[in-house]
PDB file of C-alpha atoms in Angstrom:
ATOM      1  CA  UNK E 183       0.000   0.000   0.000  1.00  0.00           C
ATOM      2  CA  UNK E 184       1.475   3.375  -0.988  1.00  0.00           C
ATOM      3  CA  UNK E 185       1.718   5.826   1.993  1.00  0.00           C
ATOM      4  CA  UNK E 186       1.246   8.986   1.202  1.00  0.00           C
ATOM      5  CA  UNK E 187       2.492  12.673   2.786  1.00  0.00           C
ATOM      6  CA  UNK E 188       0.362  15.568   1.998  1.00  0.00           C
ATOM      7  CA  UNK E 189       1.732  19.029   2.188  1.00  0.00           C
ATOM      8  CA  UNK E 190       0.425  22.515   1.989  1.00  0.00           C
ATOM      9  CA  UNK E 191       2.975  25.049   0.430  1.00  0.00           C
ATOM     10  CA  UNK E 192       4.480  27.327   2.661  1.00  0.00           C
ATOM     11  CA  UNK E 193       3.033  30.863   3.368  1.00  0.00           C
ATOM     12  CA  UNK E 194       3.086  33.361   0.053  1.00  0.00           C
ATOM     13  CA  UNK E 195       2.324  37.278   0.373  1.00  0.00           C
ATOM     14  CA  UNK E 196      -1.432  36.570  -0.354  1.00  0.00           C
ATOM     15  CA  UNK E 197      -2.053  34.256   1.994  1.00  0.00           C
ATOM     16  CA  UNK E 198      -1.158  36.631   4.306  1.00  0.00           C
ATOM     17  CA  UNK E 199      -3.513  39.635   2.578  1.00  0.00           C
ATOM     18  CA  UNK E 200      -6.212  37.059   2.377  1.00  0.00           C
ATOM     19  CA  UNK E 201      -5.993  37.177  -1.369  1.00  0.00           C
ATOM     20  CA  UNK E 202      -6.960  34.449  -3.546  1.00  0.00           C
ATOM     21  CA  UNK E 203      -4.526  32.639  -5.398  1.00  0.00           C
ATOM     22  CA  UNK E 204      -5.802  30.243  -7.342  1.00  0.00           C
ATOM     23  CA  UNK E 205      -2.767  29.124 -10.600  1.00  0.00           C
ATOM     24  CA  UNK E 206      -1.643  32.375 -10.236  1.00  0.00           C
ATOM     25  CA  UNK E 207       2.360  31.966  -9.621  1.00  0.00           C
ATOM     26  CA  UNK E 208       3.084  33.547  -6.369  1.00  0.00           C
ATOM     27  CA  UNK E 209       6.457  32.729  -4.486  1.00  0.00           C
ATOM     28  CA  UNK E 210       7.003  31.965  -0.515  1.00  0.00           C
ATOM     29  CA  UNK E 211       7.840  35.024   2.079  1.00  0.00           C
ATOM     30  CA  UNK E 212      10.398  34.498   4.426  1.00  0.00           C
ATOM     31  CA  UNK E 213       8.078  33.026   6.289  1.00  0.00           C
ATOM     32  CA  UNK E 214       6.842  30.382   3.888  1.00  0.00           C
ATOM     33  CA  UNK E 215      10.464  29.342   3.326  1.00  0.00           C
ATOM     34  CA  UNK E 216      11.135  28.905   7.116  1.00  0.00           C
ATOM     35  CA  UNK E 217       7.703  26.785   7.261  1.00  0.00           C
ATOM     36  CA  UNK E 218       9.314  24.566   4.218  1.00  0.00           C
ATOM     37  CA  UNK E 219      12.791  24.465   6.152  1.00  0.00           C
ATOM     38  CA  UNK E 220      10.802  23.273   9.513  1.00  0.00           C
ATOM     39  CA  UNK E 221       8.724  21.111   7.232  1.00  0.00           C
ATOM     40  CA  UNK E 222      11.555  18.877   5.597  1.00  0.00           C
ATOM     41  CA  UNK E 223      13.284  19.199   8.863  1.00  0.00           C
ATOM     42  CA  UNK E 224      10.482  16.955  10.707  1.00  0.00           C
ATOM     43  CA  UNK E 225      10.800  14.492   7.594  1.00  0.00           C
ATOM     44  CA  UNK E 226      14.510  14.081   7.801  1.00  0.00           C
ATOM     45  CA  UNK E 227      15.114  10.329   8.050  1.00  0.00           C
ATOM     46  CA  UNK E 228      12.004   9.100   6.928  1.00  0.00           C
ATOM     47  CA  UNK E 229      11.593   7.000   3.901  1.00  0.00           C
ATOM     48  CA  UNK E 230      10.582   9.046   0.913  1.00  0.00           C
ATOM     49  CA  UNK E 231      10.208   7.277  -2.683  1.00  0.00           C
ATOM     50  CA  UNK E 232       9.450  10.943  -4.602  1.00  0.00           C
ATOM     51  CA  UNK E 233       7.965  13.814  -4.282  1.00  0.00           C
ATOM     52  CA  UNK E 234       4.910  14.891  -6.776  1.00  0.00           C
ATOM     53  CA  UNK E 235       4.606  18.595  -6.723  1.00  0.00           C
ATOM     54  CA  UNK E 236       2.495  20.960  -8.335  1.00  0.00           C
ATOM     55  CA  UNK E 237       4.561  23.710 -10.706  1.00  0.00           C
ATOM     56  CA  UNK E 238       3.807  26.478  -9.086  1.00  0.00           C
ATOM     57  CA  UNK E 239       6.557  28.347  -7.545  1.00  0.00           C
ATOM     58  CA  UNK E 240       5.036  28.300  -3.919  1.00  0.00           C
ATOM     59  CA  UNK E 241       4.527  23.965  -4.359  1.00  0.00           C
ATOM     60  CA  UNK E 242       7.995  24.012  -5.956  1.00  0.00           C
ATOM     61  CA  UNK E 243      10.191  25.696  -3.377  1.00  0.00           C
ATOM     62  CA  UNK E 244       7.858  23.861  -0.506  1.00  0.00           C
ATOM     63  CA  UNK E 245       9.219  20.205  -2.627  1.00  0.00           C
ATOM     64  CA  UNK E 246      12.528  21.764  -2.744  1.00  0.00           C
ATOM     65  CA  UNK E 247      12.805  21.776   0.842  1.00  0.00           C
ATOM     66  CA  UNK E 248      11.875  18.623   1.167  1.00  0.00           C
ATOM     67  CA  UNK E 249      13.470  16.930  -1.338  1.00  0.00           C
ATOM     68  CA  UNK E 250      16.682  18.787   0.219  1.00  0.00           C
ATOM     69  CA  UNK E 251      16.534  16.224   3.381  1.00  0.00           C
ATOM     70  CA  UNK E 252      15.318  13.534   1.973  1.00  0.00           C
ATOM     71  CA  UNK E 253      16.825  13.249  -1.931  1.00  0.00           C
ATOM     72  CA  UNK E 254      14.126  12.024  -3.350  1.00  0.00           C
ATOM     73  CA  UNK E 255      13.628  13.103  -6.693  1.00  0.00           C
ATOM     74  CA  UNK E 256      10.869  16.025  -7.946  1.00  0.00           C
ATOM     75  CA  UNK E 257       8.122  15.296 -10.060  1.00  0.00           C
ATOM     76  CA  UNK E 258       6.614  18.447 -11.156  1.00  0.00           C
ATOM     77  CA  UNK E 259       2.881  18.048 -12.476  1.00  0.00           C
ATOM     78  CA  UNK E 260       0.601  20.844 -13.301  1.00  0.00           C
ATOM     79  CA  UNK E 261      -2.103  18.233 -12.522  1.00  0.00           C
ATOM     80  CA  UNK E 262      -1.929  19.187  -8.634  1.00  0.00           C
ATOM     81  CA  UNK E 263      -2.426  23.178  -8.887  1.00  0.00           C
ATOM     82  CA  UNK E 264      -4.927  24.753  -7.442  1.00  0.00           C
ATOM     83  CA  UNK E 265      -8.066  25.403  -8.022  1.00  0.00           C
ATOM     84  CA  UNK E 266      -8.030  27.894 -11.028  1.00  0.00           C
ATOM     85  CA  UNK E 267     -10.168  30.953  -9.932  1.00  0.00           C
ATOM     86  CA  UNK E 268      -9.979  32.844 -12.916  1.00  0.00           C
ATOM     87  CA  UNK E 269     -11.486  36.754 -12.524  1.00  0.00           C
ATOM     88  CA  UNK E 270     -11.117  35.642  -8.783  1.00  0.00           C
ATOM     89  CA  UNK E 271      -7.462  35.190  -8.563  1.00  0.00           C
ATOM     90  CA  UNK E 272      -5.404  38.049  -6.657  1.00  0.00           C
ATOM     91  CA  UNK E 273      -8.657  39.143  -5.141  1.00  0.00           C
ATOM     92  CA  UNK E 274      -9.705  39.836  -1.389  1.00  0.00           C
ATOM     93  CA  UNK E 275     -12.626  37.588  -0.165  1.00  0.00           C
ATOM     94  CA  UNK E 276     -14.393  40.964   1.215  1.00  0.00           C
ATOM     95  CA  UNK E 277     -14.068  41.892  -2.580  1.00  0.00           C
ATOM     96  CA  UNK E 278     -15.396  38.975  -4.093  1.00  0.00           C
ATOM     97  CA  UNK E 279     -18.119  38.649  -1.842  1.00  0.00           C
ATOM     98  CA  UNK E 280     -19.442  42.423  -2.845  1.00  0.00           C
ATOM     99  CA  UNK E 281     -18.701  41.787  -6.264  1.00  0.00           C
ATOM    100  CA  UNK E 282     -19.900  37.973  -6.650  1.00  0.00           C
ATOM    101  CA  UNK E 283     -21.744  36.933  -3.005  1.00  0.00           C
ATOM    102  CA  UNK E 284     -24.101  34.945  -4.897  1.00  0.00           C
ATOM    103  CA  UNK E 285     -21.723  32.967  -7.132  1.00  0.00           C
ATOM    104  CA  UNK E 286     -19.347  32.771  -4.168  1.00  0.00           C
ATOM    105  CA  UNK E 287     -22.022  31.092  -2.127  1.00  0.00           C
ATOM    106  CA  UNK E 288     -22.275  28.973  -5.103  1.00  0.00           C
ATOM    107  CA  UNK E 289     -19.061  27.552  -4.855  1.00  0.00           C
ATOM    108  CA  UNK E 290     -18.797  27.018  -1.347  1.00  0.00           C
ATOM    109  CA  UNK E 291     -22.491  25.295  -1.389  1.00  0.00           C
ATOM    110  CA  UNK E 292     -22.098  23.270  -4.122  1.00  0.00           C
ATOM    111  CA  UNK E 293     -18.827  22.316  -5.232  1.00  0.00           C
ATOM    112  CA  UNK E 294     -19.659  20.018  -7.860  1.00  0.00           C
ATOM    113  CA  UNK E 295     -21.247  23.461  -9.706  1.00  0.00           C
ATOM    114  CA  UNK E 296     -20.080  25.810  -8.120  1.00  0.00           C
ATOM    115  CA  UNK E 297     -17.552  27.931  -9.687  1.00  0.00           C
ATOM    116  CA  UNK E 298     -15.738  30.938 -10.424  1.00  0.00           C
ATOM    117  CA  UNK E 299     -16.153  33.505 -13.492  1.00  0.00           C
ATOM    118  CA  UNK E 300     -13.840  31.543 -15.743  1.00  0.00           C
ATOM    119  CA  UNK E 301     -12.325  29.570 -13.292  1.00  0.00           C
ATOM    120  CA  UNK E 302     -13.055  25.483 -12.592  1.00  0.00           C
ATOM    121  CA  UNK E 303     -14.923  23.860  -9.999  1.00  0.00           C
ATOM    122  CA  UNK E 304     -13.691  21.901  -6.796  1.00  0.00           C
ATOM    123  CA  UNK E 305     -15.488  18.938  -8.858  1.00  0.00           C
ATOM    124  CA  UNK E 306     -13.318  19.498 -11.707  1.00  0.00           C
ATOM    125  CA  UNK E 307      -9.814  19.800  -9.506  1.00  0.00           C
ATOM    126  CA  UNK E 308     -11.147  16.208  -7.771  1.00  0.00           C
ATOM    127  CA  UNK E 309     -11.011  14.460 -11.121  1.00  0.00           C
ATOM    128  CA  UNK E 310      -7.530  15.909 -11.972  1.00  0.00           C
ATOM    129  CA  UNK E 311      -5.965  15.316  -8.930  1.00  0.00           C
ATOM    130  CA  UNK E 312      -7.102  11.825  -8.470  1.00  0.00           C
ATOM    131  CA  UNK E 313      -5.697  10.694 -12.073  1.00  0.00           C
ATOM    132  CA  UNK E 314      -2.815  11.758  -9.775  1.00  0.00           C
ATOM    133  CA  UNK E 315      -3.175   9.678  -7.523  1.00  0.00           C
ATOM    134  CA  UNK E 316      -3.863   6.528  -9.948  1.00  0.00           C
ATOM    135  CA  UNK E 317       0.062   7.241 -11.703  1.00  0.00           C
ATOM    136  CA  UNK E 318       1.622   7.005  -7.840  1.00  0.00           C
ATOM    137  CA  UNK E 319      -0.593   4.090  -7.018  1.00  0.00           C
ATOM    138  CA  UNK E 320       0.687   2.622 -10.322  1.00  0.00           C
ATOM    139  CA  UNK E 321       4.053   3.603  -9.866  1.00  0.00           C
ATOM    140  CA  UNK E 322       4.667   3.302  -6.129  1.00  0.00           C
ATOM    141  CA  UNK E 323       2.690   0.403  -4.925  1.00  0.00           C
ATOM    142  CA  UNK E 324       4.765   0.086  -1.622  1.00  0.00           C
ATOM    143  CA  UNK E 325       6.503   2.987  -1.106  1.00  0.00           C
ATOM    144  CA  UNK E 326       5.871   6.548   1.066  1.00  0.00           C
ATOM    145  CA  UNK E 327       5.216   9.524  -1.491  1.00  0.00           C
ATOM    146  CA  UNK E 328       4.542  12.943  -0.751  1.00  0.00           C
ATOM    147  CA  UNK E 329       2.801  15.268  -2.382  1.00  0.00           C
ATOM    148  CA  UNK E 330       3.091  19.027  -2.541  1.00  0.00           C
ATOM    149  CA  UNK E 331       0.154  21.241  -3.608  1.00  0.00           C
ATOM    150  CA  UNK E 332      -2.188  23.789  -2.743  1.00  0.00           C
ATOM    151  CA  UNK E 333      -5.239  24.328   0.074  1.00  0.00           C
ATOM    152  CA  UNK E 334      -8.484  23.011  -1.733  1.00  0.00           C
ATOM    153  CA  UNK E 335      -6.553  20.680  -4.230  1.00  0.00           C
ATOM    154  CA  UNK E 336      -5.167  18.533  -1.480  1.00  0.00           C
ATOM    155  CA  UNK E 337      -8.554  19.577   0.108  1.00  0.00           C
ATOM    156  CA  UNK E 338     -10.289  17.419  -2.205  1.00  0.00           C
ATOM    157  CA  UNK E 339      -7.479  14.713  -2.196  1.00  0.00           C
ATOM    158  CA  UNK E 340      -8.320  14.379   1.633  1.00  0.00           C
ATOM    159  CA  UNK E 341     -12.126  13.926   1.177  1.00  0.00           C
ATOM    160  CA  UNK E 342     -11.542  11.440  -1.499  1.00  0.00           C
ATOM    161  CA  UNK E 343      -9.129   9.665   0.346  1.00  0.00           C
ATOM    162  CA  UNK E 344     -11.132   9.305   3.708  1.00  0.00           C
ATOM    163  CA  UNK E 345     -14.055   8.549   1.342  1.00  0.00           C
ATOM    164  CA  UNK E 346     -16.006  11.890   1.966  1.00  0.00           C
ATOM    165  CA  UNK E 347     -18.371  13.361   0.055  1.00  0.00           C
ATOM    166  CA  UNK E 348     -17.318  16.418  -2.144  1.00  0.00           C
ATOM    167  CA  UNK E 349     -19.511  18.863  -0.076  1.00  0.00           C
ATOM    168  CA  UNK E 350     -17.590  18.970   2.820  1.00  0.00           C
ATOM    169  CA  UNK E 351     -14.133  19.985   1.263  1.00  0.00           C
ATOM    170  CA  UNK E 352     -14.003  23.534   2.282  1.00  0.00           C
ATOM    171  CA  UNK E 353     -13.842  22.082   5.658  1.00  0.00           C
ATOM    172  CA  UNK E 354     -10.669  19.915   5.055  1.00  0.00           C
ATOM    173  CA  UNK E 355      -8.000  22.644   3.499  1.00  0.00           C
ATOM    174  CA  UNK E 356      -4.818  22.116   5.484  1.00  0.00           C
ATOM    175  CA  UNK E 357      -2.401  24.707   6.932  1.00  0.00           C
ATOM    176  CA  UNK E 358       0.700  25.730   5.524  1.00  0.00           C
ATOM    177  CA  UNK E 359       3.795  23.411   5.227  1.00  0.00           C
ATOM    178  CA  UNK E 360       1.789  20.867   7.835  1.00  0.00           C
ATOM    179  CA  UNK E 361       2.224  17.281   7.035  1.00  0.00           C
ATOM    180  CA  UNK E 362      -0.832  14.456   6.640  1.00  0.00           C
ATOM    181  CA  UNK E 363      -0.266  11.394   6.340  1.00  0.00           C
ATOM    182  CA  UNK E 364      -2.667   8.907   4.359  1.00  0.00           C
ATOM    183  CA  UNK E 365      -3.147   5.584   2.954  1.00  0.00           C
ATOM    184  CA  UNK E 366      -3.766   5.172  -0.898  1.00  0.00           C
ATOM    185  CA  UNK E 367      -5.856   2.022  -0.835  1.00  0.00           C
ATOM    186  CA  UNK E 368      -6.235   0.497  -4.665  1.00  0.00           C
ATOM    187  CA  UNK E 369      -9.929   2.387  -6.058  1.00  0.00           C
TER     188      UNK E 369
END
């Protein structure tokens, strides 16, 4: 059974204005790199097969960290981003809500709909990020993996993973540079 490690990035500027990030590229503050330092640090001397990352800067530098302690190689896929947010992204939730409240309740209520303007819907970021988890399943049957993304895509790994339904992943985003561990059972 493949055990896997899921990590937040580390803090960025805008997740310390509140602003939404979505795919936009954003690199850690000096605090996000000391979360990614302390991070890898608790790893050191645990097994680690590879790390799957997400390709944006924040994920990167966050696997970079690890990968640092551990040397296990980097696999960079843009399959584990976040959630795009389109005319969201770089926005202030007070903002949003003024300018979209009812499409913003949208999303949170129903995530399988739910979306915003020209962005994709927590539905949409499941199905990604579980072909995901399918290739390290297929490719690491026994080993421990971790895997470096973003707030509601590892959001809606979680739920899948603890075999939740898709409604309650706004409720399962984890905290910066924190590390879950979780069994990938064959699905």
């Amino acid at each position: 059974m493949t055990r896997l490690v899921l990590v937040r990035h580390g803090e960025t500027d805008w997740n310390r204005q509140g602003r939404w990030q979505g795919q936009s590229d954003t690199p850690l503050n000096d605090t996000g790199r000391a979360q990614a330092a302390a991070m890898a640090e608790s790893q050191r001397g645990l097994p680690l097969a590879a790390i799957y990352s997400s390709d944006l800067r924040r994920a990167t530098e966050t696997a970079a960290a690890l990968a640092a302690v551990s040397g296990a190689p980097i696999h960079r896929d843009p399959r584990l981003r976040e959630i795009s947010l389109g005319a969201w992204e770089g926005m202030l939730f007070d903002d949003i809500r003024r300018r979209d409240g009812d499409q913003l309740d949208r999303l949170r209520r129903e995530p399988a709909r739910g979306r915003a303007p020209g962005g994709e819907s927590p539905a949409e970021v499941l199905n990604r990020v579980r072909a995901v988890l399918a290739d390290i399943a297929r490719d690491h049957p026994a080993d421990r993996v971790a895997v470096v993304s973003h707030g509601l895509a590892l959001a809606a790994l979680k739920v899948h993973l603890l075999g939740l339904p898709l409604d309650v992943v706004w409720d399962h985003e984890p905290a910066n540079a924190t590390p879950e561990e979780y069994d990938l059972e064959a699905r």
